[in-house]
XYZ file of C-alpha atoms in Angstrom:
375
model
C -15.368 -27.437 -17.063
C -11.666 -26.738 -17.582
C -10.067 -25.623 -14.433
C -6.753 -24.012 -13.578
C -3.815 -25.650 -11.857
C -4.354 -24.678 -8.114
C -1.253 -23.538 -6.168
C -0.972 -25.975 -3.282
C 2.437 -25.006 -2.181
C 3.147 -24.397 1.470
C 3.210 -20.597 1.892
C 1.127 -19.941 -1.333
C 0.005 -16.502 -2.097
C -3.668 -17.366 -1.725
C -5.723 -20.071 0.004
C -7.417 -22.491 -2.222
C -10.923 -21.095 -2.000
C -9.658 -17.619 -2.988
C -7.941 -19.158 -6.026
C -11.280 -20.919 -7.099
C -13.255 -17.955 -6.517
C -10.670 -15.890 -8.660
C -10.956 -18.258 -11.613
C -14.858 -18.460 -11.377
C -14.975 -14.743 -11.216
C -12.764 -14.350 -14.192
C -14.899 -17.015 -16.106
C -17.913 -14.929 -15.281
C -16.431 -11.480 -16.047
C -15.077 -12.784 -19.568
C -18.328 -14.161 -20.571
C -17.565 -17.920 -20.080
C -20.670 -17.927 -17.888
C -23.486 -15.565 -18.733
C -26.223 -14.136 -16.653
C -28.879 -16.690 -15.821
C -26.559 -19.579 -16.577
C -25.691 -22.023 -13.936
C -22.080 -22.973 -12.727
C -21.256 -26.513 -12.341
C -22.759 -28.246 -9.223
C -20.864 -28.222 -6.091
C -20.038 -31.991 -6.229
C -18.584 -31.511 -9.720
C -16.434 -28.651 -8.659
C -15.142 -30.564 -5.761
C -14.119 -33.205 -8.215
C -12.954 -30.905 -10.865
C -10.782 -28.647 -8.543
C -9.697 -31.690 -6.348
C -10.730 -30.072 -2.998
C -13.251 -30.770 -0.226
C -16.782 -29.426 -0.071
C -16.013 -26.592 2.198
C -13.432 -25.079 0.194
C -15.834 -24.848 -2.867
C -18.578 -23.399 -0.587
C -16.262 -20.779 0.754
C -15.274 -19.985 -2.712
C -19.111 -19.536 -3.754
C -19.749 -17.533 -0.727
C -17.188 -14.966 -1.684
C -18.741 -14.744 -5.293
C -22.102 -14.551 -3.626
C -20.988 -11.442 -1.429
C -19.992 -9.967 -4.591
C -23.327 -10.380 -6.197
C -22.085 -12.413 -9.012
C -23.917 -15.626 -8.298
C -27.107 -16.596 -6.338
C -27.196 -19.953 -4.457
C -30.683 -21.291 -4.500
C -30.428 -24.457 -2.540
C -30.586 -26.678 -5.600
C -27.091 -28.394 -5.103
C -27.398 -30.722 -7.917
C -27.654 -27.868 -10.425
C -25.163 -25.342 -9.180
C -25.323 -21.618 -8.440
C -27.059 -19.182 -11.019
C -24.866 -16.363 -12.423
C -26.674 -13.124 -11.718
C -24.280 -10.554 -13.188
C -22.466 -10.967 -16.380
C -18.754 -9.704 -17.405
C -20.009 -6.301 -18.966
C -18.810 -4.504 -15.842
C -15.282 -5.879 -15.758
C -12.720 -3.186 -15.192
C -10.604 -2.515 -18.210
C -7.406 -0.313 -18.144
C -4.807 0.727 -20.401
C -0.840 0.810 -20.143
C 0.893 3.171 -22.485
C 4.252 1.461 -22.717
C 6.964 3.832 -23.845
C 9.324 1.363 -25.196
C 10.460 -2.343 -25.256
C 13.529 -1.467 -23.018
C 14.214 -3.570 -19.793
C 12.549 -1.010 -17.694
C 9.278 -0.958 -19.770
C 9.176 -4.691 -19.978
C 9.487 -5.037 -16.084
C 6.662 -2.615 -15.653
C 4.560 -4.901 -17.957
C 5.724 -8.053 -15.990
C 4.581 -6.376 -12.629
C 1.351 -5.268 -14.063
C 0.525 -8.638 -15.487
C 1.359 -10.296 -12.224
C -1.369 -8.387 -10.567
C -3.811 -8.806 -13.378
C -3.447 -12.458 -12.709
C -4.582 -11.987 -9.065
C -7.562 -9.602 -9.984
C -10.445 -9.259 -12.337
C -8.775 -6.392 -14.392
C -8.166 -6.519 -18.163
C -5.317 -4.343 -19.434
C -4.756 -3.272 -22.891
C -1.019 -2.405 -23.681
C -0.457 0.145 -26.338
C 3.156 0.576 -27.557
C 4.602 3.913 -28.200
C 7.949 2.634 -29.647
C 10.070 5.255 -28.133
C 8.387 7.840 -29.995
C 6.718 10.967 -28.557
C 4.235 11.365 -31.652
C 3.126 7.858 -31.045
C 2.849 8.244 -27.284
C 0.742 11.449 -27.629
C -1.331 9.806 -30.155
C -1.968 6.699 -27.817
C -2.881 9.062 -24.718
C -5.287 10.871 -27.115
C -7.171 7.987 -28.367
C -8.094 5.745 -25.577
C -10.825 2.902 -26.193
C -14.121 3.809 -25.097
C -14.357 1.169 -22.144
C -11.139 2.175 -20.577
C -11.551 3.210 -16.895
C -7.993 3.844 -16.204
C -4.449 4.462 -17.540
C -0.931 3.558 -16.288
C 1.432 5.715 -17.982
C 5.040 7.022 -17.523
C 4.804 10.735 -18.085
C 7.061 13.395 -19.836
C 7.204 17.126 -19.080
C 6.720 19.622 -21.708
C 5.252 17.133 -24.163
C 1.631 18.135 -23.813
C 1.145 15.360 -21.213
C -0.187 17.620 -18.632
C -3.166 18.770 -20.647
C -3.972 15.386 -22.036
C -3.762 13.592 -18.668
C -5.922 16.418 -16.870
C -8.570 15.983 -19.774
C -8.740 12.230 -19.020
C -9.032 12.925 -15.344
C -11.725 15.549 -15.728
C -13.692 13.075 -18.120
C -13.734 10.504 -15.337
C -10.569 8.263 -16.583
C -8.490 7.404 -13.611
C -4.614 7.750 -14.054
C -1.800 6.547 -12.225
C 1.511 7.678 -13.073
C 4.555 5.280 -13.204
C 8.294 5.682 -12.208
C 7.816 9.314 -11.946
C 5.495 12.499 -11.040
C 4.317 15.264 -13.214
C 3.895 18.815 -12.170
C 0.475 20.218 -12.580
C -1.294 16.938 -12.716
C -3.535 15.738 -9.891
C -2.812 11.934 -10.350
C -1.436 9.432 -7.955
C 1.947 7.805 -8.683
C 4.177 4.692 -7.818
C 8.023 5.335 -7.934
C 11.134 4.185 -6.416
C 12.677 6.184 -3.678
C 15.143 7.713 -6.025
C 16.364 10.509 -3.450
C 17.473 7.877 -0.848
C 18.860 5.575 -3.331
C 21.163 8.306 -4.911
C 22.100 9.684 -1.493
C 23.207 6.042 -0.216
C 25.251 5.464 -3.542
C 26.821 8.888 -3.246
C 27.792 8.360 0.447
C 29.275 4.913 -0.304
C 31.310 6.561 -3.092
C 32.450 9.252 -0.494
C 33.423 6.763 2.128
C 35.329 4.617 -0.299
C 37.377 7.335 -1.965
C 37.252 10.197 0.691
C 36.725 12.697 -2.209
C 34.027 14.600 -4.069
C 31.617 12.454 -6.308
C 30.835 13.529 -9.897
C 27.206 13.176 -11.244
C 26.437 12.428 -14.853
C 22.798 12.507 -15.827
C 19.663 14.683 -16.063
C 19.121 17.205 -13.172
C 15.748 18.736 -13.943
C 13.335 16.420 -15.351
C 11.867 13.791 -15.139
C 11.013 13.855 -11.494
C 13.010 10.610 -11.110
C 16.081 11.983 -12.474
C 15.652 15.296 -10.352
C 15.177 13.202 -7.409
C 18.442 11.293 -7.977
C 20.128 14.522 -8.459
C 18.911 15.918 -5.138
C 20.012 12.784 -3.179
C 23.532 13.259 -4.751
C 23.446 17.148 -3.687
C 22.307 16.217 -0.378
C 25.124 13.891 0.149
C 27.647 16.329 -1.415
C 26.497 19.043 1.236
C 26.835 16.641 4.123
C 30.429 16.368 3.109
C 30.901 20.141 3.072
C 30.612 20.817 -0.769
C 27.750 23.088 -1.155
C 28.640 24.519 -4.844
C 28.147 21.179 -6.918
C 28.417 23.026 -10.288
C 31.988 21.749 -10.855
C 31.004 18.285 -10.345
C 27.605 18.208 -12.294
C 27.546 16.967 -15.841
C 24.196 17.580 -17.140
C 23.079 15.461 -20.120
C 20.577 17.989 -21.312
C 22.891 20.834 -20.986
C 25.814 19.065 -22.887
C 23.507 17.288 -25.450
C 20.759 19.802 -25.844
C 18.225 16.757 -25.509
C 17.333 14.313 -22.920
C 18.180 11.616 -25.589
C 15.017 9.572 -24.692
C 13.737 9.043 -28.306
C 17.582 7.702 -29.338
C 18.389 4.079 -29.358
C 20.333 2.708 -26.660
C 23.501 2.599 -28.923
C 23.117 6.148 -29.836
C 22.544 7.113 -26.064
C 25.535 5.180 -25.218
C 27.717 7.023 -27.581
C 26.711 10.381 -25.975
C 27.285 8.962 -22.639
C 30.750 7.899 -23.550
C 31.509 11.395 -24.891
C 30.395 13.167 -21.640
C 32.599 10.876 -19.478
C 35.460 11.603 -21.797
C 34.724 15.398 -21.289
C 34.689 14.708 -17.488
C 37.997 13.013 -17.649
C 39.743 15.680 -19.994
C 38.439 18.517 -18.163
C 39.330 17.114 -14.606
C 42.927 15.643 -14.837
C 43.386 13.524 -11.379
C 44.661 10.237 -10.334
C 41.194 8.888 -9.098
C 37.496 9.639 -9.861
C 34.142 8.953 -8.096
C 31.170 9.004 -10.237
C 27.561 8.551 -9.594
C 25.404 7.852 -12.743
C 21.665 8.430 -13.140
C 21.386 5.033 -15.066
C 23.347 2.104 -15.804
C 23.805 2.865 -19.437
C 25.528 6.098 -18.582
C 27.742 4.100 -16.281
C 28.557 1.953 -19.161
C 29.462 5.133 -21.061
C 32.056 5.741 -18.090
C 33.512 2.326 -18.496
C 34.183 2.744 -22.285
C 35.690 6.142 -21.780
C 37.892 5.159 -18.963
C 39.254 2.350 -21.310
C 40.054 5.030 -23.877
C 41.761 6.991 -21.195
C 43.831 4.302 -20.041
C 41.917 4.200 -16.604
C 40.738 1.160 -14.512
C 37.307 0.918 -13.254
C 37.499 -0.270 -9.578
C 41.072 1.183 -9.074
C 41.321 4.630 -10.930
C 37.572 5.184 -11.342
C 35.045 4.283 -8.866
C 31.389 4.282 -10.389
C 27.728 3.496 -9.387
C 24.878 3.125 -11.707
C 21.059 3.197 -11.230
C 18.793 0.650 -12.177
C 20.665 -2.680 -11.344
C 20.373 -3.892 -15.014
C 21.023 -7.654 -15.778
C 24.544 -6.448 -17.326
C 25.838 -5.153 -14.184
C 27.097 -8.442 -12.951
C 28.116 -9.503 -16.385
C 30.672 -6.815 -16.819
C 34.523 -7.391 -16.749
C 34.199 -5.335 -13.538
C 30.836 -5.937 -12.059
C 29.043 -2.599 -11.717
C 27.588 -1.289 -8.363
C 23.976 0.045 -9.015
C 20.864 1.246 -7.049
C 18.169 -1.696 -7.410
C 14.909 -0.217 -8.724
C 12.611 -3.024 -8.437
C 10.579 -2.087 -11.547
C 8.423 -5.103 -11.529
C 7.245 -4.074 -8.128
C 6.523 -0.597 -9.372
C 4.322 -2.281 -12.118
C 2.421 -4.333 -9.716
C 1.768 -1.720 -7.200
C 0.667 0.712 -9.945
C -1.775 -1.831 -11.212
C -2.937 -2.458 -7.603
C -3.158 1.339 -7.238
C -5.353 1.525 -10.229
C -7.988 -1.123 -8.942
C -8.424 0.657 -5.747
C -8.907 3.824 -7.234
C -11.346 2.825 -9.729
C -13.226 0.902 -7.011
C -13.368 3.791 -4.824
C -11.354 2.142 -2.169
C -8.870 4.993 -2.380
C -9.231 8.699 -3.139
C -7.174 11.549 -3.234
C -3.725 11.955 -4.792
C -1.171 9.689 -3.234
C 2.581 9.338 -4.293
C 3.605 5.870 -3.331
C 7.434 5.596 -3.074
C 9.032 2.035 -2.896
C 12.318 1.408 -1.142
C 15.529 1.302 -3.349
C 18.646 -0.803 -2.647
C 22.146 -0.227 -3.389
C 23.974 -3.300 -4.831
C 27.744 -2.893 -4.203
C 30.180 -4.560 -6.532
C 33.706 -4.246 -7.764
C 33.317 -1.053 -9.558
C 33.129 0.852 -6.322
C 34.637 -1.247 -3.487
C 37.823 0.073 -3.682
C 41.160 -1.768 -2.998
């Protein structure tokens, strides 16, 4: 029997018997061992896994409690598999793009899959609404759950509700969707934006501009709301003068455009902000790190220096933040954790351990760097 390399380190995530149990369970569920077939003998598994007798027995006891095997007392022959892999939980992840956020979600989902009996089919939409809707409309027959990042006003609501009514479980990732009774996992965008705006206020003692989407998706709206709350705390109740709404200016949320095309629009919006508001210093909160990069480019064209004339915070804590000439302050989103928790949510929903609509919000963390520290 080919076996896994067990994690024997101090502080390992799972004890050895659970790692063995998980490996054997996956082997049964994937059809390596079929119903009626015997697993290797206990003595053989002791040798193969290089563990003691008790560790193997604990692992087999766990499998027995799950009705996967039957231990009939014939130690020389090994336990009998009593349930094959036909009931393995299969879910799907509709991946919007190959951008860093989508891939981080994928890593988190895969991390949880390695710890569970779930199989996940990843379907790429390639940043196309048509492909996205097509993928949502044509799920494989054995799919029991879907993890998806939803979009408002694209027909998502009807499709997701149809799946839910048909018995397919849905977990929304990164954001919520009005009119859909599905659980979700996202970051605390409100608190993250509020902390970032307060930080900028304290550094410069002046109002903070906001560049980004303001209505949808819910993640963007929550960032906008966190910024507005901070503005109100500093006595600025009318925020319209300080709001640069991407959708209002561009007539689109730009989500189907490439990063290069989006950056060009964000740079133009930042130039518009600087032109319409001539002043010595600026504080700007951006709804995404790519928006902040547009501020960097616009500032350079206007002869302004980031961290001296322009104080800026992004959102996402992308890998490039620390690599810019002036490192960018940003709110860390921990997208891998979002993916991990979404997959975990899905399993508990599909197995009936969790019922009802739950909106899980994970903590965000502001990473302060030179772009907003001040002199």
